[in-house]
């Protein structure tokens, strides 16, 4: 890793263990949960670990609309030699995703990450996409944290 602002370089070794059982289906609802432990060692002697857990519910209506609500929590310990790597996603967050097909070719989506510690949305994205056979093209407007537009082109599965 290299931090260009602070002109620091270091090596990293990392081990990650993820546990995520198969989702549990009950009609239109699907429950999911899991956890991840990541441990990193740096060439400077620093150690950094993150324990992340999640619990969520997906709802699907006739293949045309999808809603996901996911609670995530992160616990960290230690530090890295590069301050930018010490940043961990929101310690306690609620992720909300809404997707809907307007017709066979048009898709709209909304994704938000709500910081439960601060009581505010930290990320909000709107998507509009069009499908043409095996290609999907469209744009995403990210309103927070830094406003930007992204154009995308995706090749879809067969």
mmCIF file of C-alpha atoms in Angstrom:
data_model
loop_
_atom_site.group_PDB
_atom_site.id
_atom_site.type_symbol
_atom_site.label_atom_id
_atom_site.label_comp_id
_atom_site.label_asym_id
_atom_site.label_seq_id
_atom_site.Cartn_x
_atom_site.Cartn_y
_atom_site.Cartn_z
ATOM 1 C CA UNK A 1 0.000 0.000 0.000
ATOM 2 C CA UNK A 2 1.065 3.564 -0.636
ATOM 3 C CA UNK A 3 -0.393 6.769 0.802
ATOM 4 C CA UNK A 4 0.478 9.449 -1.745
ATOM 5 C CA UNK A 5 -0.492 12.342 0.544
ATOM 6 C CA UNK A 6 1.748 11.215 3.401
ATOM 7 C CA UNK A 7 4.401 9.554 1.196
ATOM 8 C CA UNK A 8 4.271 6.288 3.147
ATOM 9 C CA UNK A 9 4.509 2.739 1.839
ATOM 10 C CA UNK A 10 3.970 -0.587 3.548
ATOM 11 C CA UNK A 11 3.232 -4.243 2.908
ATOM 12 C CA UNK A 12 0.159 -6.025 4.244
ATOM 13 C CA UNK A 13 -0.720 -9.633 5.034
ATOM 14 C CA UNK A 14 -4.393 -10.343 5.553
ATOM 15 C CA UNK A 15 -6.612 -13.238 6.639
ATOM 16 C CA UNK A 16 -10.391 -13.024 6.306
ATOM 17 C CA UNK A 17 -12.995 -15.498 7.544
ATOM 18 C CA UNK A 18 -16.605 -15.084 6.376
ATOM 19 C CA UNK A 19 -19.619 -17.024 7.671
ATOM 20 C CA UNK A 20 -22.818 -16.643 5.664
ATOM 21 C CA UNK A 21 -25.356 -19.474 5.788
ATOM 22 C CA UNK A 22 -27.735 -20.074 2.900
ATOM 23 C CA UNK A 23 -30.626 -17.596 2.942
ATOM 24 C CA UNK A 24 -33.839 -18.811 4.582
ATOM 25 C CA UNK A 25 -36.872 -18.482 2.247
ATOM 26 C CA UNK A 26 -40.437 -18.017 3.532
ATOM 27 C CA UNK A 27 -42.805 -17.076 0.710
ATOM 28 C CA UNK A 28 -41.825 -13.630 -0.607
ATOM 29 C CA UNK A 29 -39.422 -13.045 2.278
ATOM 30 C CA UNK A 30 -35.819 -14.182 2.507
ATOM 31 C CA UNK A 31 -33.818 -13.803 5.707
ATOM 32 C CA UNK A 32 -30.045 -13.565 5.704
ATOM 33 C CA UNK A 33 -27.323 -13.148 8.304
ATOM 34 C CA UNK A 34 -23.591 -13.512 8.557
ATOM 35 C CA UNK A 35 -20.298 -12.256 9.858
ATOM 36 C CA UNK A 36 -16.746 -11.538 8.789
ATOM 37 C CA UNK A 37 -13.496 -11.314 10.740
ATOM 38 C CA UNK A 38 -10.531 -9.702 9.015
ATOM 39 C CA UNK A 39 -7.032 -9.507 10.530
ATOM 40 C CA UNK A 40 -4.203 -7.543 8.880
ATOM 41 C CA UNK A 41 -0.491 -7.357 9.686
ATOM 42 C CA UNK A 42 1.687 -4.588 8.252
ATOM 43 C CA UNK A 43 5.395 -4.378 7.515
ATOM 44 C CA UNK A 44 5.646 -1.639 10.162
ATOM 45 C CA UNK A 45 4.529 -4.011 12.943
ATOM 46 C CA UNK A 46 1.003 -2.569 13.134
ATOM 47 C CA UNK A 47 -2.054 -4.849 13.395
ATOM 48 C CA UNK A 48 -5.629 -4.042 12.472
ATOM 49 C CA UNK A 49 -8.761 -6.200 12.809
ATOM 50 C CA UNK A 50 -12.403 -5.696 11.882
ATOM 51 C CA UNK A 51 -15.371 -7.810 12.982
ATOM 52 C CA UNK A 52 -18.470 -7.207 10.864
ATOM 53 C CA UNK A 53 -21.903 -8.796 11.354
ATOM 54 C CA UNK A 54 -25.159 -8.391 9.443
ATOM 55 C CA UNK A 55 -28.800 -9.384 9.622
ATOM 56 C CA UNK A 56 -31.313 -8.666 6.876
ATOM 57 C CA UNK A 57 -34.574 -9.334 5.107
ATOM 58 C CA UNK A 58 -35.365 -9.356 1.367
ATOM 59 C CA UNK A 59 -38.885 -9.058 -0.068
ATOM 60 C CA UNK A 60 -39.707 -9.789 -3.738
ATOM 61 C CA UNK A 61 -42.999 -9.122 -5.520
ATOM 62 C CA UNK A 62 -43.567 -11.221 -8.644
ATOM 63 C CA UNK A 63 -40.045 -10.579 -9.933
ATOM 64 C CA UNK A 64 -40.842 -6.896 -10.541
ATOM 65 C CA UNK A 65 -39.949 -5.260 -7.235
ATOM 66 C CA UNK A 66 -37.251 -5.972 -4.667
ATOM 67 C CA UNK A 67 -36.685 -4.489 -1.188
ATOM 68 C CA UNK A 68 -33.704 -5.281 1.041
ATOM 69 C CA UNK A 69 -33.188 -4.021 4.572
ATOM 70 C CA UNK A 70 -29.863 -4.953 6.130
ATOM 71 C CA UNK A 71 -28.462 -4.049 9.561
ATOM 72 C CA UNK A 72 -24.634 -4.047 9.639
ATOM 73 C CA UNK A 73 -22.243 -3.420 12.478
ATOM 74 C CA UNK A 74 -18.434 -3.083 12.472
ATOM 75 C CA UNK A 75 -16.054 -3.356 15.433
ATOM 76 C CA UNK A 76 -12.386 -2.563 14.922
ATOM 77 C CA UNK A 77 -9.221 -2.771 16.953
ATOM 78 C CA UNK A 78 -5.643 -1.775 16.357
ATOM 79 C CA UNK A 79 -4.370 0.608 13.734
ATOM 80 C CA UNK A 80 -2.651 0.677 10.375
ATOM 81 C CA UNK A 81 0.404 2.705 9.372
ATOM 82 C CA UNK A 82 -1.759 4.570 6.825
ATOM 83 C CA UNK A 83 -4.574 6.689 8.326
ATOM 84 C CA UNK A 84 -6.757 6.277 5.216
ATOM 85 C CA UNK A 85 -6.876 2.502 5.843
ATOM 86 C CA UNK A 86 -8.064 2.971 9.450
ATOM 87 C CA UNK A 87 -11.400 4.239 8.155
ATOM 88 C CA UNK A 88 -14.063 1.590 8.663
ATOM 89 C CA UNK A 89 -17.531 1.819 7.235
ATOM 90 C CA UNK A 90 -20.250 3.094 9.527
ATOM 91 C CA UNK A 91 -20.049 1.326 12.918
ATOM 92 C CA UNK A 92 -23.834 0.745 13.014
ATOM 93 C CA UNK A 93 -25.803 1.168 9.811
ATOM 94 C CA UNK A 94 -29.042 0.278 8.118
ATOM 95 C CA UNK A 95 -28.751 -0.379 4.379
ATOM 96 C CA UNK A 96 -31.948 -0.001 2.370
ATOM 97 C CA UNK A 97 -32.261 -1.036 -1.280
ATOM 98 C CA UNK A 98 -35.366 -0.646 -3.458
ATOM 99 C CA UNK A 99 -35.370 -1.920 -7.058
ATOM 100 C CA UNK A 100 -38.246 -2.047 -9.495
ATOM 101 C CA UNK A 101 -38.849 -2.932 -13.130
ATOM 102 C CA UNK A 102 -41.005 -0.274 -14.769
ATOM 103 C CA UNK A 103 -41.557 -2.552 -17.727
ATOM 104 C CA UNK A 104 -39.566 -5.347 -19.365
ATOM 105 C CA UNK A 105 -36.690 -3.018 -20.289
ATOM 106 C CA UNK A 106 -36.591 -0.145 -17.759
ATOM 107 C CA UNK A 107 -35.249 -0.477 -14.217
ATOM 108 C CA UNK A 108 -35.146 2.054 -11.356
ATOM 109 C CA UNK A 109 -33.284 1.702 -8.085
ATOM 110 C CA UNK A 110 -32.661 3.501 -4.819
ATOM 111 C CA UNK A 111 -29.973 2.641 -2.279
ATOM 112 C CA UNK A 112 -29.329 4.347 1.043
ATOM 113 C CA UNK A 113 -26.997 3.804 3.982
ATOM 114 C CA UNK A 114 -28.344 5.225 7.242
ATOM 115 C CA UNK A 115 -25.869 5.849 10.077
ATOM 116 C CA UNK A 116 -27.664 4.720 13.242
ATOM 117 C CA UNK A 117 -25.022 6.380 15.468
ATOM 118 C CA UNK A 118 -25.371 9.818 13.832
ATOM 119 C CA UNK A 119 -29.039 9.568 12.802
ATOM 120 C CA UNK A 120 -28.401 10.608 9.183
ATOM 121 C CA UNK A 121 -28.104 9.136 5.687
ATOM 122 C CA UNK A 122 -24.427 8.885 4.708
ATOM 123 C CA UNK A 123 -24.953 7.563 1.198
ATOM 124 C CA UNK A 124 -27.863 7.846 -1.221
ATOM 125 C CA UNK A 125 -27.863 6.621 -4.845
ATOM 126 C CA UNK A 126 -30.526 6.695 -7.561
ATOM 127 C CA UNK A 127 -30.269 4.471 -10.642
ATOM 128 C CA UNK A 128 -32.085 4.420 -13.972
ATOM 129 C CA UNK A 129 -31.161 1.711 -16.467
ATOM 130 C CA UNK A 130 -32.425 0.276 -19.747
ATOM 131 C CA UNK A 131 -31.972 -3.305 -20.915
ATOM 132 C CA UNK A 132 -31.379 -4.088 -24.572
ATOM 133 C CA UNK A 133 -31.049 -7.846 -25.094
ATOM 134 C CA UNK A 134 -27.843 -8.797 -23.199
ATOM 135 C CA UNK A 135 -26.738 -5.209 -22.533
ATOM 136 C CA UNK A 136 -27.861 -2.884 -19.765
ATOM 137 C CA UNK A 137 -26.924 0.779 -19.859
ATOM 138 C CA UNK A 138 -27.887 3.646 -17.646
ATOM 139 C CA UNK A 139 -26.721 6.115 -15.052
ATOM 140 C CA UNK A 140 -26.443 6.396 -11.298
ATOM 141 C CA UNK A 141 -26.689 9.672 -9.434
ATOM 142 C CA UNK A 142 -24.928 9.563 -6.101
ATOM 143 C CA UNK A 143 -26.311 12.340 -3.925
ATOM 144 C CA UNK A 144 -24.173 11.699 -0.861
ATOM 145 C CA UNK A 145 -21.433 11.779 0.370
ATOM 146 C CA UNK A 146 -19.985 13.542 -2.695
ATOM 147 C CA UNK A 147 -22.425 14.220 -5.548
ATOM 148 C CA UNK A 148 -21.530 12.533 -8.849
ATOM 149 C CA UNK A 149 -23.020 10.885 -11.921
ATOM 150 C CA UNK A 150 -21.842 7.494 -13.169
ATOM 151 C CA UNK A 151 -22.638 6.081 -16.578
ATOM 152 C CA UNK A 152 -22.526 2.301 -16.812
ATOM 153 C CA UNK A 153 -22.701 -0.432 -19.402
ATOM 154 C CA UNK A 154 -23.161 -4.022 -18.240
ATOM 155 C CA UNK A 155 -23.200 -7.326 -20.075
ATOM 156 C CA UNK A 156 -25.960 -9.482 -18.549
ATOM 157 C CA UNK A 157 -26.028 -13.265 -18.193
ATOM 158 C CA UNK A 158 -27.552 -15.632 -20.693
#
